[in-house]
Amino acid sequence: MIDTYWRCVALTPERITITNRKRRPSGRYFFVRRPSMLSLYDAAALRNALTLPLRVGLKSLLEKRIAQIFADGLEDLTHTIVLCPGDTEAALKAEILFSPLEREGRRWGDPGFETWWDWLHDHGGWFELIYCVGNSGFAFVLFVEDADSDGLADLLAMCRASGRGEGVGGGGD
């Protein structure tokens, strides 16, 4: 029998690995890499993100956006999420309590659905969506890697259909 999964996080300056550990019937362990979104929900997390060993394209996007967030004094009013292939809409919804694909009982692709982001931009390899919440200045900033992903197929289709341009405002609002 395979023992229960548990999460193992190995943090080293060279890499970050988030895995689930399983015990084989032989008693040896093996690791299965599980995708994990990057969730930056406060000033400390944003600062820490700049020290992570991220791919060059993503790191430069985050450096620019995080610098802007701090310059505008919004570091404690911004929740930034980085989604990569393997992440799922369900995991995103669990993290931020809404899905970009749903609005007022309608889902993207349904007749009458209107997108509702405040900003969508195609950075070439990454989509950036910004959702402002209320009048306090709070916003969710989502970076979605433009790479095939079963768990994010609808979100990518929506971004690809809408985001080929210099920056696109939201739907009907």
PDB file of C-alpha atoms in Angstrom:
ATOM      1  CA  MET A   1       0.000   0.000   0.000  1.00  0.00           C
ATOM      2  CA  ILE A   2       1.062   3.555  -0.644  1.00  0.00           C
ATOM      3  CA  ASP A   3       1.128   5.689   2.487  1.00  0.00           C
ATOM      4  CA  THR A   4      -0.768   8.936   2.710  1.00  0.00           C
ATOM      5  CA  TYR A   5       0.627  11.942   0.873  1.00  0.00           C
ATOM      6  CA  TRP A   6       2.187  14.781   2.754  1.00  0.00           C
ATOM      7  CA  ARG A   7       3.680  17.993   1.476  1.00  0.00           C
ATOM      8  CA  CYS A   8       7.443  18.449   1.539  1.00  0.00           C
ATOM      9  CA  VAL A   9       8.896  21.863   0.852  1.00  0.00           C
ATOM     10  CA  ALA A  10      12.618  22.139   0.236  1.00  0.00           C
ATOM     11  CA  LEU A  11      13.855  25.719   0.116  1.00  0.00           C
ATOM     12  CA  THR A  12      17.402  26.350  -0.961  1.00  0.00           C
ATOM     13  CA  PRO A  13      18.946  29.441  -2.548  1.00  0.00           C
ATOM     14  CA  GLU A  14      19.275  27.501  -5.798  1.00  0.00           C
ATOM     15  CA  ARG A  15      15.753  26.132  -6.070  1.00  0.00           C
ATOM     16  CA  ILE A  16      12.335  25.792  -4.583  1.00  0.00           C
ATOM     17  CA  THR A  17      10.712  22.407  -4.800  1.00  0.00           C
ATOM     18  CA  ILE A  18       7.207  21.677  -3.621  1.00  0.00           C
ATOM     19  CA  THR A  19       6.460  17.998  -3.769  1.00  0.00           C
ATOM     20  CA  ASN A  20       4.292  15.307  -2.354  1.00  0.00           C
ATOM     21  CA  ARG A  21       6.114  12.396  -0.812  1.00  0.00           C
ATOM     22  CA  LYS A  22       4.884   8.824  -1.224  1.00  0.00           C
ATOM     23  CA  ARG A  23       6.129   5.551   0.176  1.00  0.00           C
ATOM     24  CA  ARG A  24       6.486   2.762  -2.323  1.00  0.00           C
ATOM     25  CA  PRO A  25       5.618  -0.800  -1.295  1.00  0.00           C
ATOM     26  CA  SER A  26       9.381  -1.493  -1.228  1.00  0.00           C
ATOM     27  CA  GLY A  27       9.772   1.085   1.533  1.00  0.00           C
ATOM     28  CA  ARG A  28      11.678   3.583  -0.623  1.00  0.00           C
ATOM     29  CA  TYR A  29      10.402   7.116  -1.104  1.00  0.00           C
ATOM     30  CA  PHE A  30       9.890   8.944  -4.344  1.00  0.00           C
ATOM     31  CA  PHE A  31       8.758  12.466  -5.035  1.00  0.00           C
ATOM     32  CA  VAL A  32       6.076  13.708  -7.371  1.00  0.00           C
ATOM     33  CA  ARG A  33       6.355  17.382  -8.238  1.00  0.00           C
ATOM     34  CA  ARG A  34       3.043  19.155  -7.779  1.00  0.00           C
ATOM     35  CA  PRO A  35       2.479  22.574  -9.320  1.00  0.00           C
ATOM     36  CA  SER A  36       1.842  25.261  -6.806  1.00  0.00           C
ATOM     37  CA  MET A  37       0.726  28.782  -7.476  1.00  0.00           C
ATOM     38  CA  LEU A  38       2.760  31.622  -6.075  1.00  0.00           C
ATOM     39  CA  SER A  39       0.561  33.706  -3.762  1.00  0.00           C
ATOM     40  CA  LEU A  40       1.955  37.075  -2.646  1.00  0.00           C
ATOM     41  CA  TYR A  41      -0.546  38.618  -0.244  1.00  0.00           C
ATOM     42  CA  ASP A  42       1.402  41.265   1.697  1.00  0.00           C
ATOM     43  CA  ALA A  43       4.505  43.475   1.639  1.00  0.00           C
ATOM     44  CA  ALA A  44       6.764  40.779   3.100  1.00  0.00           C
ATOM     45  CA  ALA A  45       5.662  38.194   0.526  1.00  0.00           C
ATOM     46  CA  LEU A  46       6.156  40.685  -2.311  1.00  0.00           C
ATOM     47  CA  ARG A  47       9.692  41.499  -1.104  1.00  0.00           C
ATOM     48  CA  ASN A  48      10.481  37.801  -0.690  1.00  0.00           C
ATOM     49  CA  ALA A  49       9.298  37.026  -4.233  1.00  0.00           C
ATOM     50  CA  LEU A  50      12.154  39.101  -5.594  1.00  0.00           C
ATOM     51  CA  THR A  51      14.647  36.742  -3.928  1.00  0.00           C
ATOM     52  CA  LEU A  52      13.147  33.557  -5.413  1.00  0.00           C
ATOM     53  CA  PRO A  53      14.929  31.736  -8.241  1.00  0.00           C
ATOM     54  CA  LEU A  54      12.270  32.388 -10.893  1.00  0.00           C
ATOM     55  CA  ARG A  55      12.571  32.222 -14.662  1.00  0.00           C
ATOM     56  CA  VAL A  56      13.977  35.416 -16.177  1.00  0.00           C
ATOM     57  CA  GLY A  57      10.783  36.526 -17.991  1.00  0.00           C
ATOM     58  CA  LEU A  58       8.597  36.062 -14.930  1.00  0.00           C
ATOM     59  CA  LYS A  59      11.157  37.606 -12.600  1.00  0.00           C
ATOM     60  CA  SER A  60      11.413  40.782 -14.709  1.00  0.00           C
ATOM     61  CA  LEU A  61       7.602  41.094 -14.863  1.00  0.00           C
ATOM     62  CA  LEU A  62       7.317  40.677 -11.101  1.00  0.00           C
ATOM     63  CA  GLU A  63      10.177  43.120 -10.451  1.00  0.00           C
ATOM     64  CA  LYS A  64       8.417  45.800 -12.518  1.00  0.00           C
ATOM     65  CA  ARG A  65       4.985  45.209 -11.021  1.00  0.00           C
ATOM     66  CA  ILE A  66       6.238  44.923  -7.439  1.00  0.00           C
ATOM     67  CA  ALA A  67       8.279  48.129  -7.814  1.00  0.00           C
ATOM     68  CA  GLN A  68       5.133  49.885  -9.049  1.00  0.00           C
ATOM     69  CA  ILE A  69       3.047  48.457  -6.192  1.00  0.00           C
ATOM     70  CA  PHE A  70       5.546  49.756  -3.607  1.00  0.00           C
ATOM     71  CA  ALA A  71       5.955  53.123  -5.369  1.00  0.00           C
ATOM     72  CA  ASP A  72       2.173  53.602  -5.236  1.00  0.00           C
ATOM     73  CA  GLY A  73       1.997  52.564  -1.563  1.00  0.00           C
ATOM     74  CA  LEU A  74      -0.251  49.585  -2.330  1.00  0.00           C
ATOM     75  CA  GLU A  75       1.942  46.791  -0.950  1.00  0.00           C
ATOM     76  CA  ASP A  76      -0.586  45.862   1.740  1.00  0.00           C
ATOM     77  CA  LEU A  77      -3.555  46.320  -0.597  1.00  0.00           C
ATOM     78  CA  THR A  78      -2.422  43.979  -3.362  1.00  0.00           C
ATOM     79  CA  HIS A  79      -2.665  40.194  -3.611  1.00  0.00           C
ATOM     80  CA  THR A  80      -0.534  38.922  -6.499  1.00  0.00           C
ATOM     81  CA  ILE A  81      -0.973  35.394  -7.822  1.00  0.00           C
ATOM     82  CA  VAL A  82       1.268  33.594 -10.339  1.00  0.00           C
ATOM     83  CA  LEU A  83      -0.403  30.671 -12.129  1.00  0.00           C
ATOM     84  CA  CYS A  84       1.566  28.106 -14.130  1.00  0.00           C
ATOM     85  CA  PRO A  85       0.622  24.957 -16.051  1.00  0.00           C
ATOM     86  CA  GLY A  86      -0.738  22.386 -13.640  1.00  0.00           C
ATOM     87  CA  ASP A  87      -2.465  24.932 -11.435  1.00  0.00           C
ATOM     88  CA  THR A  88      -6.253  24.781 -11.513  1.00  0.00           C
ATOM     89  CA  GLU A  89      -9.196  27.125 -11.481  1.00  0.00           C
ATOM     90  CA  ALA A  90     -10.403  25.390  -8.309  1.00  0.00           C
ATOM     91  CA  ALA A  91      -7.099  26.127  -6.542  1.00  0.00           C
ATOM     92  CA  LEU A  92      -7.264  29.759  -7.680  1.00  0.00           C
ATOM     93  CA  LYS A  93     -10.842  30.051  -6.442  1.00  0.00           C
ATOM     94  CA  ALA A  94      -9.845  28.557  -3.087  1.00  0.00           C
ATOM     95  CA  GLU A  95      -7.041  31.108  -2.779  1.00  0.00           C
ATOM     96  CA  ILE A  96      -8.861  34.306  -3.781  1.00  0.00           C
ATOM     97  CA  LEU A  97     -12.510  33.226  -3.318  1.00  0.00           C
ATOM     98  CA  PHE A  98     -13.639  33.970  -6.878  1.00  0.00           C
ATOM     99  CA  SER A  99     -13.080  32.742 -10.404  1.00  0.00           C
ATOM    100  CA  PRO A 100     -12.305  35.132 -13.272  1.00  0.00           C
ATOM    101  CA  LEU A 101     -14.458  32.817 -15.393  1.00  0.00           C
ATOM    102  CA  GLU A 102     -17.669  33.405 -13.438  1.00  0.00           C
ATOM    103  CA  ARG A 103     -19.817  36.483 -12.972  1.00  0.00           C
ATOM    104  CA  GLU A 104     -23.393  36.880 -11.796  1.00  0.00           C
ATOM    105  CA  GLY A 105     -24.274  33.233 -12.323  1.00  0.00           C
ATOM    106  CA  ARG A 106     -22.771  33.084 -15.814  1.00  0.00           C
ATOM    107  CA  ARG A 107     -19.583  31.429 -16.945  1.00  0.00           C
ATOM    108  CA  TRP A 108     -17.170  32.474 -19.663  1.00  0.00           C
ATOM    109  CA  GLY A 109     -18.522  31.131 -22.936  1.00  0.00           C
ATOM    110  CA  ASP A 110     -22.174  31.389 -21.827  1.00  0.00           C
ATOM    111  CA  PRO A 111     -24.398  33.834 -23.705  1.00  0.00           C
ATOM    112  CA  GLY A 112     -24.435  37.193 -21.964  1.00  0.00           C
ATOM    113  CA  PHE A 113     -21.208  36.681 -20.015  1.00  0.00           C
ATOM    114  CA  GLU A 114     -19.152  39.860 -19.720  1.00  0.00           C
ATOM    115  CA  THR A 115     -15.552  39.874 -18.617  1.00  0.00           C
ATOM    116  CA  TRP A 116     -14.967  41.949 -15.518  1.00  0.00           C
ATOM    117  CA  TRP A 117     -11.276  42.525 -15.053  1.00  0.00           C
ATOM    118  CA  ASP A 118     -10.059  46.092 -14.816  1.00  0.00           C
ATOM    119  CA  TRP A 119      -6.953  45.407 -16.891  1.00  0.00           C
ATOM    120  CA  LEU A 120      -5.720  42.563 -19.097  1.00  0.00           C
ATOM    121  CA  HIS A 121      -2.358  42.667 -20.809  1.00  0.00           C
ATOM    122  CA  ASP A 122      -0.505  40.121 -22.937  1.00  0.00           C
ATOM    123  CA  HIS A 123       3.170  40.355 -22.011  1.00  0.00           C
ATOM    124  CA  GLY A 124       4.195  37.691 -24.524  1.00  0.00           C
ATOM    125  CA  GLY A 125       4.305  34.444 -22.577  1.00  0.00           C
ATOM    126  CA  TRP A 126       2.358  35.822 -19.607  1.00  0.00           C
ATOM    127  CA  PHE A 127      -1.069  37.389 -19.246  1.00  0.00           C
ATOM    128  CA  GLU A 128      -1.646  39.911 -16.490  1.00  0.00           C
ATOM    129  CA  LEU A 129      -5.151  40.492 -15.151  1.00  0.00           C
ATOM    130  CA  ILE A 130      -5.980  43.094 -12.528  1.00  0.00           C
ATOM    131  CA  TYR A 131      -9.197  43.022 -10.517  1.00  0.00           C
ATOM    132  CA  CYS A 132      -9.834  46.062  -8.306  1.00  0.00           C
ATOM    133  CA  VAL A 133     -12.055  45.348  -5.312  1.00  0.00           C
ATOM    134  CA  GLY A 134     -14.059  48.143  -3.699  1.00  0.00           C
ATOM    135  CA  ASN A 135     -12.850  51.707  -3.286  1.00  0.00           C
ATOM    136  CA  SER A 136      -9.990  51.069  -0.848  1.00  0.00           C
ATOM    137  CA  GLY A 137      -7.382  50.500  -3.537  1.00  0.00           C
ATOM    138  CA  PHE A 138      -7.265  46.737  -2.965  1.00  0.00           C
ATOM    139  CA  ALA A 139      -6.587  44.659  -6.074  1.00  0.00           C
ATOM    140  CA  PHE A 140      -5.852  41.123  -7.176  1.00  0.00           C
ATOM    141  CA  VAL A 141      -3.084  40.914  -9.776  1.00  0.00           C
ATOM    142  CA  LEU A 142      -2.999  37.602 -11.627  1.00  0.00           C
ATOM    143  CA  PHE A 143      -0.126  36.470 -13.831  1.00  0.00           C
ATOM    144  CA  VAL A 144      -1.110  33.491 -15.979  1.00  0.00           C
ATOM    145  CA  GLU A 145       1.545  31.700 -17.994  1.00  0.00           C
ATOM    146  CA  ASP A 146       0.536  31.407 -21.652  1.00  0.00           C
ATOM    147  CA  ALA A 147       1.267  27.686 -21.891  1.00  0.00           C
ATOM    148  CA  ASP A 148      -1.105  24.791 -22.397  1.00  0.00           C
ATOM    149  CA  SER A 149      -2.660  23.650 -19.153  1.00  0.00           C
ATOM    150  CA  ASP A 150      -5.656  21.388 -18.586  1.00  0.00           C
ATOM    151  CA  GLY A 151      -6.487  23.018 -15.253  1.00  0.00           C
ATOM    152  CA  LEU A 152      -6.446  26.545 -16.695  1.00  0.00           C
ATOM    153  CA  ALA A 153      -7.651  25.857 -20.252  1.00  0.00           C
ATOM    154  CA  ASP A 154     -10.755  28.083 -20.022  1.00  0.00           C
ATOM    155  CA  LEU A 155      -8.870  30.933 -18.334  1.00  0.00           C
ATOM    156  CA  LEU A 156      -6.184  30.793 -21.009  1.00  0.00           C
ATOM    157  CA  ALA A 157      -8.797  30.697 -23.771  1.00  0.00           C
ATOM    158  CA  MET A 158     -10.475  33.786 -22.303  1.00  0.00           C
ATOM    159  CA  CYS A 159      -7.152  35.620 -22.016  1.00  0.00           C
ATOM    160  CA  ARG A 160      -6.081  34.627 -25.526  1.00  0.00           C
ATOM    161  CA  ALA A 161      -9.412  35.705 -27.008  1.00  0.00           C
ATOM    162  CA  SER A 162      -9.402  39.044 -25.227  1.00  0.00           C
ATOM    163  CA  GLY A 163      -5.831  39.967 -24.496  1.00  0.00           C
ATOM    164  CA  ARG A 164      -4.040  40.419 -27.780  1.00  0.00           C
ATOM    165  CA  GLY A 165      -3.290  44.095 -27.466  1.00  0.00           C
ATOM    166  CA  GLU A 166      -1.619  46.810 -25.439  1.00  0.00           C
ATOM    167  CA  GLY A 167      -3.967  46.519 -22.498  1.00  0.00           C
ATOM    168  CA  VAL A 168      -7.632  45.822 -22.554  1.00  0.00           C
ATOM    169  CA  GLY A 169     -10.206  47.145 -20.106  1.00  0.00           C
ATOM    170  CA  GLY A 170     -12.876  44.901 -18.670  1.00  0.00           C
ATOM    171  CA  GLY A 171     -16.286  44.058 -19.951  1.00  0.00           C
ATOM    172  CA  GLY A 172     -19.493  46.006 -19.436  1.00  0.00           C
ATOM    173  CA  ASP A 173     -18.493  47.966 -16.321  1.00  0.00           C
TER     174      ASP A 173
END
